Short mmCIF file of C-alpha atoms in Angstrom, two decimals:
data_model
loop_
_atom_site.label_atom_id
_atom_site.label_comp_id
_atom_site.label_asym_id
_atom_site.label_seq_id
_atom_site.Cartn_x
_atom_site.Cartn_y
_atom_site.Cartn_z
CA MET A 92 19.56 24.33 -34.64
CA ARG A 93 16.95 25.30 -32.19
CA VAL A 94 16.85 29.01 -33.89
CA LEU A 95 15.90 27.58 -37.24
CA TRP A 96 13.46 24.63 -36.23
CA ALA A 97 11.76 27.86 -34.24
CA SER A 98 11.62 29.33 -36.93
CA LEU A 99 9.55 27.39 -39.37
CA ILE A 100 7.42 26.33 -36.59
CA ALA A 101 6.33 30.09 -36.31
CA LEU A 102 6.42 29.91 -40.46
CA LEU A 103 3.69 26.70 -40.13
CA LEU A 104 1.78 28.47 -37.47
CA ALA A 105 1.67 31.59 -39.63
CA ALA A 106 -1.30 30.13 -41.76
CA PHE A 107 -3.28 29.77 -38.31
CA PRO A 108 -3.06 33.66 -37.20
CA ALA A 109 -5.42 32.87 -34.27
CA ALA A 110 -2.90 30.19 -32.67
CA SER A 111 0.71 32.41 -33.10
CA GLN A 112 1.94 35.60 -34.41
CA GLN A 113 5.49 34.86 -36.43
CA PHE A 114 9.21 36.00 -34.82
CA THR A 115 10.47 38.90 -36.30
CA THR A 116 12.07 41.96 -35.85
CA LEU A 117 11.82 45.56 -36.30
CA LYS A 118 15.63 47.82 -38.58
CA GLY A 119 16.32 50.96 -38.90
CA HIS A 120 17.53 52.69 -35.28
CA GLY A 121 20.60 54.37 -34.87
CA GLY A 122 20.86 53.44 -31.75
CA PRO A 123 19.20 51.32 -28.19
CA VAL A 124 15.68 51.60 -28.01
CA MET A 125 14.44 52.39 -24.76
CA GLY A 126 11.22 52.00 -24.35
CA ILE A 127 7.87 50.71 -26.56
CA GLY A 128 4.54 51.53 -27.12
CA VAL A 129 1.74 49.23 -28.47
CA ASN A 130 -1.60 51.35 -29.49
CA THR A 131 -4.25 48.74 -28.29
CA SER A 132 -6.61 49.14 -30.58
CA THR A 133 -4.82 48.76 -34.20
CA GLY A 134 -2.09 46.78 -33.29
CA GLN A 135 0.75 49.14 -34.24
CA VAL A 136 3.46 49.36 -32.84
CA ALA A 137 5.34 53.14 -31.23
CA THR A 138 9.70 53.01 -30.46
CA ALA A 139 11.45 55.28 -28.60
CA SER A 140 14.98 55.41 -28.90
CA PHE A 141 18.99 56.59 -28.33
CA ASP A 142 19.24 57.78 -31.23
CA ASN A 143 16.71 61.12 -30.63
CA SER A 144 13.89 59.77 -32.55
CA VAL A 145 10.34 57.86 -32.48
CA GLY A 146 9.69 55.33 -35.26
CA LEU A 147 6.34 54.55 -36.09
CA TRP A 148 5.80 51.62 -37.57
CA GLU A 149 3.55 50.15 -40.03
CA GLY A 150 4.30 46.44 -40.46
CA ARG A 151 8.07 46.37 -40.12
CA THR A 152 8.47 49.76 -41.84
CA PRO A 153 9.09 53.09 -39.90
CA VAL A 154 8.29 56.76 -39.75
CA TRP A 155 10.93 58.08 -38.49
CA LEU A 156 9.16 61.23 -35.73
CA GLU A 157 12.21 63.17 -35.07
CA GLY A 158 11.71 66.59 -32.55
CA HIS A 159 13.80 65.24 -29.27
CA GLU A 160 17.19 67.02 -28.46
CA ALA A 161 18.45 64.47 -26.77
CA ALA A 162 17.61 60.00 -26.38
CA VAL A 163 13.69 60.09 -25.85
CA ASN A 164 13.31 57.43 -23.45
CA THR A 165 9.42 56.39 -23.62
CA VAL A 166 6.50 56.39 -25.88
CA LEU A 167 2.81 56.28 -25.03
CA PHE A 168 -0.43 56.88 -27.64
CA LEU A 169 -3.16 58.59 -26.40
CA ASN A 170 -5.16 57.82 -28.57
CA ASP A 171 -5.54 56.10 -32.28
CA THR A 172 -4.35 59.60 -33.66
CA ARG A 173 -2.40 61.05 -31.27
CA LEU A 174 1.37 59.92 -29.61
CA ALA A 175 2.92 61.56 -26.72
CA SER A 176 7.47 60.97 -26.32
CA ALA A 177 9.65 62.06 -23.37
CA ALA A 178 12.69 62.39 -23.35
CA ASP A 179 16.35 63.62 -21.72
CA ASP A 180 15.99 66.77 -23.11
CA PHE A 181 13.58 67.52 -20.18
CA SER A 182 10.87 67.52 -22.80
CA ILE A 183 7.32 65.61 -23.74
CA ILE A 184 6.68 66.09 -27.70
CA LEU A 185 2.82 65.20 -28.14
CA TRP A 186 2.30 64.17 -32.46
CA GLY A 187 -0.08 64.80 -34.76
CA ALA A 188 -1.80 61.72 -36.66
CA ASP A 189 0.52 62.66 -39.09
CA GLY A 190 3.82 62.74 -37.28
CA ALA A 191 3.95 66.81 -37.19
CA VAL A 192 5.40 68.10 -33.29
CA THR A 193 2.11 69.64 -32.85
CA THR A 194 2.70 70.58 -28.82
CA ARG A 195 5.83 70.57 -26.61
CA LEU A 196 5.85 70.10 -22.55
CA GLU A 197 8.39 71.94 -21.17
CA GLY A 198 9.61 72.24 -17.67
CA HIS A 199 10.90 69.93 -15.96
CA LYS A 200 14.82 70.09 -15.48
CA GLY A 201 15.48 66.54 -15.60
CA LYS A 202 14.88 63.79 -17.60
CA VAL A 203 11.48 63.21 -18.10
CA MET A 204 11.76 58.33 -18.33
CA ASP A 205 7.88 57.48 -18.31
CA LEU A 206 4.30 58.92 -18.86
CA GLY A 207 0.92 58.25 -18.33
CA VAL A 208 -2.40 59.46 -19.70
CA SER A 209 -5.69 59.43 -17.32
CA PRO A 210 -8.96 57.56 -17.44
CA ASP A 211 -10.83 60.41 -19.51
CA GLY A 212 -7.92 61.23 -21.44
CA GLY A 213 -7.26 65.17 -20.81
CA THR A 214 -4.85 64.55 -18.30
CA LEU A 215 -0.99 63.76 -19.18
CA ALA A 216 1.68 62.35 -16.08
CA SER A 217 5.19 62.57 -16.46
CA ALA A 218 7.74 60.78 -14.49
CA SER A 219 10.94 62.57 -14.26
CA TRP A 220 14.64 62.67 -12.57
CA ASP A 221 14.35 66.14 -11.01
CA GLY A 222 12.51 64.05 -8.55
CA SER A 223 8.67 65.91 -9.63
CA ILE A 224 5.76 64.52 -11.76
CA GLY A 225 4.19 66.81 -14.30
CA ILE A 226 0.19 67.02 -14.46
CA TRP A 227 -0.35 68.76 -17.90
CA SER A 228 -3.80 69.57 -19.70
CA LEU A 229 -4.40 67.79 -22.94
CA GLU A 230 -6.87 69.96 -23.70
CA ASN A 231 -4.99 73.58 -22.42
CA GLY A 232 -1.74 72.85 -22.57
CA ALA A 233 -2.04 74.31 -18.37
CA ARG A 234 0.11 72.38 -16.46
CA ARG A 235 1.43 71.46 -12.48
CA PHE A 236 4.35 70.18 -10.67
CA LEU A 237 3.73 67.37 -7.78
CA GLN A 238 6.87 67.50 -5.25
CA GLY A 239 6.37 65.11 -2.67
CA HIS A 240 9.93 62.33 -3.49
CA GLU A 241 12.68 62.99 -2.29
CA ALA A 242 14.57 61.37 -5.32
CA PRO A 243 14.51 60.38 -9.41
CA VAL A 244 11.10 59.84 -10.02
CA ASN A 245 10.82 56.04 -12.57
CA ALA A 246 7.25 56.11 -13.27
CA VAL A 247 3.48 56.79 -13.00
CA SER A 248 0.89 55.20 -13.71
CA PHE A 249 -2.75 55.85 -12.96
CA GLY A 250 -5.60 54.20 -11.64
CA HIS A 251 -9.32 54.05 -13.22
CA ASP A 252 -10.67 56.04 -9.97
CA GLY A 253 -8.32 59.51 -11.75
CA ARG A 254 -5.59 58.57 -8.52
CA LEU A 255 -1.98 58.25 -9.49
CA PHE A 256 0.75 56.05 -8.34
CA SER A 257 4.32 56.72 -8.97
CA ALA A 258 7.75 55.31 -8.32
CA SER A 259 11.03 56.72 -7.35
CA ALA A 260 14.79 55.61 -6.99
CA ASP A 261 13.62 56.63 -3.28
CA GLY A 262 12.14 53.72 -2.62
CA SER A 263 8.84 54.15 -2.19
CA ILE A 264 5.61 54.32 -4.28
CA ARG A 265 3.31 57.17 -3.93
CA ILE A 266 -0.89 57.37 -4.69
CA TRP A 267 -2.06 61.03 -5.44
CA ASP A 268 -4.81 63.21 -4.89
CA VAL A 269 -3.98 64.47 -8.54
CA GLU A 270 -6.51 67.44 -7.88
CA THR A 271 -4.96 68.62 -4.46
CA GLY A 272 -1.68 67.57 -5.52
CA THR A 273 -1.31 65.17 -2.26
CA SER A 274 -0.10 62.33 -1.31
CA ARG A 275 0.94 59.39 1.48
CA VAL A 276 3.30 56.85 0.52
CA LEU A 277 1.84 53.26 -0.31
CA ILE A 278 5.43 51.57 0.07
CA ASN A 279 8.92 52.21 1.15
CA GLN A 280 11.22 48.97 0.33
CA GLY A 281 14.36 50.34 0.43
CA PHE A 282 15.79 50.05 -2.82
CA GLY A 283 14.61 52.38 -6.06
CA VAL A 284 11.56 51.27 -7.97
CA ASN A 285 12.28 51.43 -11.50
CA ARG A 286 8.87 49.95 -13.13
CA ILE A 287 5.26 50.08 -11.87
CA VAL A 288 2.09 47.74 -13.13
CA LEU A 289 -1.26 48.70 -12.16
CA ALA A 290 -4.09 46.17 -12.67
CA PRO A 291 -7.22 48.15 -14.43
CA ASP A 292 -9.73 46.42 -12.02
CA LEU A 293 -7.30 48.21 -9.05
CA SER A 294 -7.20 44.74 -7.94
CA TRP A 295 -3.32 44.74 -6.97
CA LEU A 296 0.14 47.01 -8.19
CA ALA A 297 3.24 44.72 -9.34
CA TYR A 298 6.55 46.79 -9.07
CA GLY A 299 9.80 46.06 -10.33
CA ALA A 300 13.54 47.44 -8.23
CA VAL A 301 17.13 47.77 -8.88
CA ASP A 302 17.92 45.05 -6.15
CA GLY A 303 15.44 42.64 -8.15
CA MET A 304 12.61 42.77 -6.53
CA THR A 305 9.56 41.74 -8.42
CA ARG A 306 6.37 42.29 -6.13
CA VAL A 307 3.19 41.99 -6.37
CA ILE A 308 1.09 44.33 -3.98
CA ASP A 309 -2.32 44.87 -2.79
CA PRO A 310 -2.62 48.94 -3.74
CA GLU A 311 -4.07 50.30 -1.01
CA GLU A 312 -2.60 49.16 1.84
CA GLY A 313 0.80 47.71 0.37
CA HIS A 314 1.12 45.19 2.17
CA ALA A 315 2.40 42.06 -0.18
CA LEU A 316 0.59 39.56 -1.97
CA TYR A 317 2.96 37.45 -4.57
CA ASP A 318 6.55 37.61 -4.92
CA PHE A 319 7.73 36.44 -7.83
CA SER A 320 12.66 38.21 -7.16
CA LEU A 321 14.94 36.07 -8.46
CA ASP A 322 18.85 36.46 -8.57
CA ARG A 323 19.00 38.50 -11.75
CA ARG A 324 18.96 42.66 -10.95
CA PRO A 325 17.52 45.16 -11.30
CA ILE A 326 14.37 45.10 -12.81
CA LEU A 327 14.54 46.88 -15.62
CA SER A 328 10.92 47.20 -18.29
CA LEU A 329 7.34 46.00 -16.93
CA ALA A 330 4.77 45.20 -18.67
CA HIS A 331 0.78 43.79 -18.24
CA HIS A 332 -1.50 42.40 -20.98
CA ALA A 333 -4.66 42.71 -19.50
CA GLN A 334 -7.35 40.61 -22.49
CA THR A 335 -4.16 37.47 -21.89
CA GLY A 336 -3.32 37.98 -17.98
CA GLN A 337 -0.13 38.21 -18.68
CA LEU A 338 2.83 39.93 -16.57
CA ALA A 339 6.12 40.50 -18.00
CA VAL A 340 9.41 40.99 -16.30
CA GLY A 341 12.35 42.76 -18.06
CA ASP A 342 15.93 42.63 -16.15
CA GLY A 343 19.35 43.56 -16.32
CA HIS A 344 20.56 39.41 -17.05
CA GLY A 345 18.33 39.88 -20.25
CA TYR A 346 15.68 37.68 -19.20
CA ILE A 347 12.03 37.85 -19.61
CA MET A 348 9.74 36.37 -17.47
CA VAL A 349 6.10 36.08 -17.94
CA ILE A 350 3.30 35.96 -14.78
CA ASP A 351 0.44 34.33 -15.44
CA THR A 352 -2.26 36.71 -13.35
CA GLN A 353 -4.95 34.32 -13.14
CA ASP A 354 -3.22 32.06 -10.91
CA TRP A 355 -0.43 33.88 -10.08
CA ARG A 356 2.43 31.68 -11.56
CA ILE A 357 5.84 32.13 -13.34
CA ALA A 358 4.48 30.50 -17.09
CA ARG A 359 7.55 31.51 -19.18
CA ASP A 360 11.62 31.95 -17.94
CA PHE A 361 13.20 33.53 -21.00
CA ARG A 362 16.75 34.51 -21.72
CA ALA A 363 15.67 37.36 -24.78
CA MET A 364 19.21 39.29 -24.94
CA GLN A 365 22.48 37.09 -25.32
CA ARG A 366 23.90 40.37 -23.84
CA GLY A 367 22.94 42.49 -22.15
CA PRO A 368 19.43 44.35 -20.17
CA VAL A 369 16.17 44.38 -21.06
CA TRP A 370 15.28 48.21 -21.39
CA ALA A 371 11.48 48.05 -23.02
CA LEU A 372 8.80 45.16 -23.45
CA ALA A 373 5.34 46.05 -24.75
CA PHE A 374 3.08 43.35 -25.33
CA SER A 375 1.54 43.38 -28.73
CA ALA A 376 -2.02 43.80 -29.52
CA ASP A 377 -3.77 40.84 -28.52
CA GLY A 378 -1.13 39.64 -26.74
CA GLN A 379 0.12 36.80 -28.27
CA ASN A 380 3.70 38.35 -29.09
CA ILE A 381 6.14 40.09 -26.78
CA LEU A 382 8.37 42.83 -28.27
CA ALA A 383 11.32 43.43 -26.14
CA ALA A 384 14.59 45.77 -26.53
CA GLY A 385 18.08 45.70 -25.28
CA LEU A 386 21.79 46.75 -25.76
CA SER A 387 20.92 46.63 -29.48
CA ASP A 388 19.28 48.66 -32.13
CA VAL A 389 16.48 46.22 -32.72
CA VAL A 390 13.54 45.41 -31.38
CA TYR A 391 12.14 41.79 -31.49
CA SER A 392 9.25 40.29 -31.33
CA TRP A 393 8.26 36.87 -29.85
CA PRO A 394 5.41 34.75 -30.29
CA VAL A 395 4.77 33.87 -26.56
CA ALA A 396 3.59 30.16 -26.85
CA LEU A 397 7.35 29.80 -28.67
CA LEU A 398 9.22 31.72 -26.47
CA ASP A 399 11.05 28.23 -24.85
CA THR A 400 12.24 27.53 -28.55
CA PHE A 401 14.36 30.69 -28.77
CA ASP A 402 17.72 31.10 -28.42
CA PRO A 403 18.97 34.16 -26.90
CA ALA A 404 18.50 37.12 -29.47
CA GLY A 405 21.37 39.36 -30.10
CA GLN A 406 24.27 35.78 -30.48
CA ALA A 407 25.10 37.63 -34.38
CA GLY A 408 26.28 41.13 -32.65
CA ARG A 409 26.19 43.89 -33.42
CA SER A 410 29.74 45.86 -34.09
CA PHE A 411 28.98 47.61 -30.03
CA LEU A 412 28.14 43.69 -28.60
CA ARG A 413 31.90 42.06 -29.44
CA ASP A 414 33.18 40.10 -27.09
CA PRO A 415 36.22 43.17 -26.23
CA ASP A 416 39.29 41.15 -25.31
CA GLU A 417 38.76 40.62 -29.83
CA MET A 418 39.25 44.10 -30.23
CA PRO A 419 42.49 46.40 -31.17
CA ASN A 420 42.90 49.19 -27.74
CA GLY A 421 42.08 51.84 -30.02
CA GLU A 422 39.07 50.20 -31.42
CA ARG A 423 37.91 49.30 -28.24
CA GLN A 424 37.81 52.27 -26.66
CA PHE A 425 35.82 53.96 -29.79
CA MET A 426 33.39 50.83 -28.68
CA ARG A 427 32.91 52.12 -25.54
CA LYS A 428 32.85 55.25 -25.87
CA CYS A 429 31.70 56.16 -29.00
CA SER A 430 30.06 53.23 -31.27
CA ILE A 431 26.58 54.10 -29.25
CA CYS A 432 26.31 57.65 -30.44
CA HIS A 433 28.51 58.06 -34.02
CA ALA A 434 29.10 56.46 -37.16
CA LEU A 435 32.26 55.75 -38.90
CA THR A 436 30.29 55.62 -42.18
CA PRO A 437 29.95 58.79 -44.60
CA PRO A 438 26.52 60.76 -43.18
CA PRO A 439 22.83 60.06 -43.04
CA SER A 440 23.37 58.39 -40.02
CA ARG A 441 20.42 57.46 -37.78
CA LYS A 442 23.56 58.39 -34.65
CA ALA A 443 22.37 60.66 -32.35
CA GLY A 444 25.30 62.57 -32.81
CA PRO A 445 27.70 63.53 -36.14
CA SER A 446 28.81 61.28 -38.14
CA LEU A 447 32.85 60.91 -38.03
CA TYR A 448 33.28 60.06 -41.03
CA GLY A 449 35.83 62.56 -42.01
CA VAL A 450 36.69 64.15 -38.73
CA PHE A 451 39.94 65.26 -39.00
CA GLY A 452 40.77 68.71 -39.86
CA ARG A 453 36.67 69.16 -40.06
CA LYS A 454 35.64 72.44 -37.64
CA ALA A 455 33.33 71.14 -34.99
CA GLY A 456 30.44 72.16 -35.52
CA ALA A 457 31.06 72.40 -39.29
CA LEU A 458 28.76 68.70 -40.35
CA PRO A 459 26.12 69.97 -43.05
CA ASP A 460 22.50 68.94 -41.85
CA TYR A 461 23.60 68.15 -38.21
CA PRO A 462 21.16 69.74 -35.73
CA TYR A 463 24.56 71.23 -33.05
CA SER A 464 24.33 73.00 -29.72
CA PRO A 465 24.75 76.58 -30.28
CA THR A 466 27.73 76.21 -28.05
CA LEU A 467 29.33 73.85 -30.88
CA GLU A 468 28.40 75.80 -33.98
CA THR A 469 30.25 78.57 -32.57
CA ALA A 470 33.14 76.41 -30.95
CA ASP A 471 36.59 77.90 -32.66
CA ILE A 472 37.66 73.97 -32.69
CA THR A 473 39.32 71.83 -35.35
CA TRP A 474 39.21 68.14 -35.09
CA THR A 475 43.03 66.92 -35.07
CA ASP A 476 44.97 64.78 -32.89
CA GLU A 477 45.47 67.43 -29.74
CA THR A 478 41.61 68.30 -29.58
CA ILE A 479 40.57 64.82 -29.34
CA ASP A 480 43.32 64.14 -26.95
CA ALA A 481 42.13 66.87 -24.33
CA LEU A 482 38.30 66.13 -25.37
CA PHE A 483 38.38 62.94 -23.55
CA ASP A 484 41.12 64.34 -21.09
CA ILE A 485 39.11 66.82 -19.09
CA GLY A 486 35.55 65.39 -20.54
CA PRO A 487 33.54 67.33 -23.10
CA ASP A 488 31.22 68.74 -20.27
CA HIS A 489 35.26 70.84 -19.43
CA TYR A 490 36.29 71.05 -22.61
CA ILE A 491 33.16 72.40 -24.38
CA PRO A 492 30.50 73.59 -21.59
CA GLY A 493 26.86 73.63 -22.74
CA SER A 494 27.25 70.82 -25.84
CA LYS A 495 25.05 68.17 -26.33
CA MET A 496 28.06 65.72 -25.37
CA PRO A 497 27.15 63.25 -22.65
CA MET A 498 30.47 63.22 -19.88
CA GLN A 499 32.62 60.36 -21.50
CA ARG A 500 37.19 60.54 -19.83
CA ILE A 501 39.78 57.77 -21.23
CA SER A 502 41.72 58.69 -17.90
CA ALA A 503 45.21 57.24 -19.45
CA GLU A 504 46.91 58.81 -22.22
CA THR A 505 47.86 55.37 -23.79
CA ASP A 506 44.05 54.82 -24.25
CA ARG A 507 43.58 58.07 -26.28
CA ASP A 508 46.69 57.19 -28.44
CA ASP A 509 44.83 54.62 -29.37
CA LEU A 510 41.90 55.74 -30.08
CA ILE A 511 42.95 58.13 -32.08
CA GLU A 512 45.07 56.38 -34.29
CA TYR A 513 42.12 53.82 -34.67
CA LEU A 514 39.92 56.95 -35.89
CA ARG A 515 42.80 57.80 -38.49
CA LYS A 516 42.40 54.74 -39.48
CA ALA A 517 38.25 54.66 -39.50
CA THR A 518 37.10 58.22 -40.50
CA ALA A 519 39.39 58.86 -43.33
CA ILE A 520 37.81 59.51 -46.35
CA LYS A 521 38.11 56.99 -49.07
CA GLU A 522 38.97 58.27 -52.77
CA ASN A 523 36.71 56.43 -55.87
#
């Protein structure tokens, strides 16, 4: 009833665009959405997904940008005609206005988790789990890698003066002189720092950490200014809208906290997701809506002014969000180990992995139009009860070394048997 009432309110207020925006959803990705970017000039939205793709949205209609070979973690508008994305395939892609790959930036040796662009628009910085920060010229492609953190780097942000701030799983936030490559530790808070947001005027820096710390500090000296830590962890996403002074915080419990940075108070604390974390956050260009994504393949956009009237998203539930206790064991194993990447329906699919429809008796790497790894394309494997059992018994990285399949093991033989029985029925080709 609350959702219905909120929807009616939103529809009524939609007649007055200056006062409100509507609740909307962006649907079409084949896996969880890991990052959201908003073009502050045009309002256009871009999304980065576990399905290896970037979605570029015109209203609620997507154009799919395909080029990455693994989950895409972040997306960033460089200007009105240029977009950058970074992924688990260790690469960064620069996209043109027509959605074509214009440049692929390579050199990292680990997942690339975040991107930042310099104030003059000429330099891109990348945060990687290889422990380095990539510095890329957007004019000639020249690259450098800054070393200093002792663990994966999760986030980067440029200040208006050209200095770079970075956050790492080593618990530290560093300040870098990009020209010289030198840095100093601003703080070391003990637990990994996942996200940072820097005020445009460099008056404050906000960070969110693994232990649930949500703090605002002085970006020169590192001393604490404000603490908004609650009993929820980890902090997984941050977003700032400078014109309206809103700072949003997303956590592992599915909440979005909105902080008013003009008087530094919690303006709203909203249970956004029925289940799971808030992976990605962004404000609409005008700051009236907040966009968020979690475990499902949907991006939700709520009017900030009406947040308190909505129930958590995802109550209807995608199949992979159902209660495991409601499923037979074979289906439960599939949902836990396979459903994020693989569809059971005939191709095409927007999932990151190939469809499993008709998989029994099919040669590995043989589904038309799917970009398999060279390892799988040349593997002498046919999918049967025995080969699927072996795949999950020792894990893909041992059974087919070099494939793109993530490490997944099912150690109990009875669980593997139940999975195979479920797949036999669920993937069977249906006669017309």
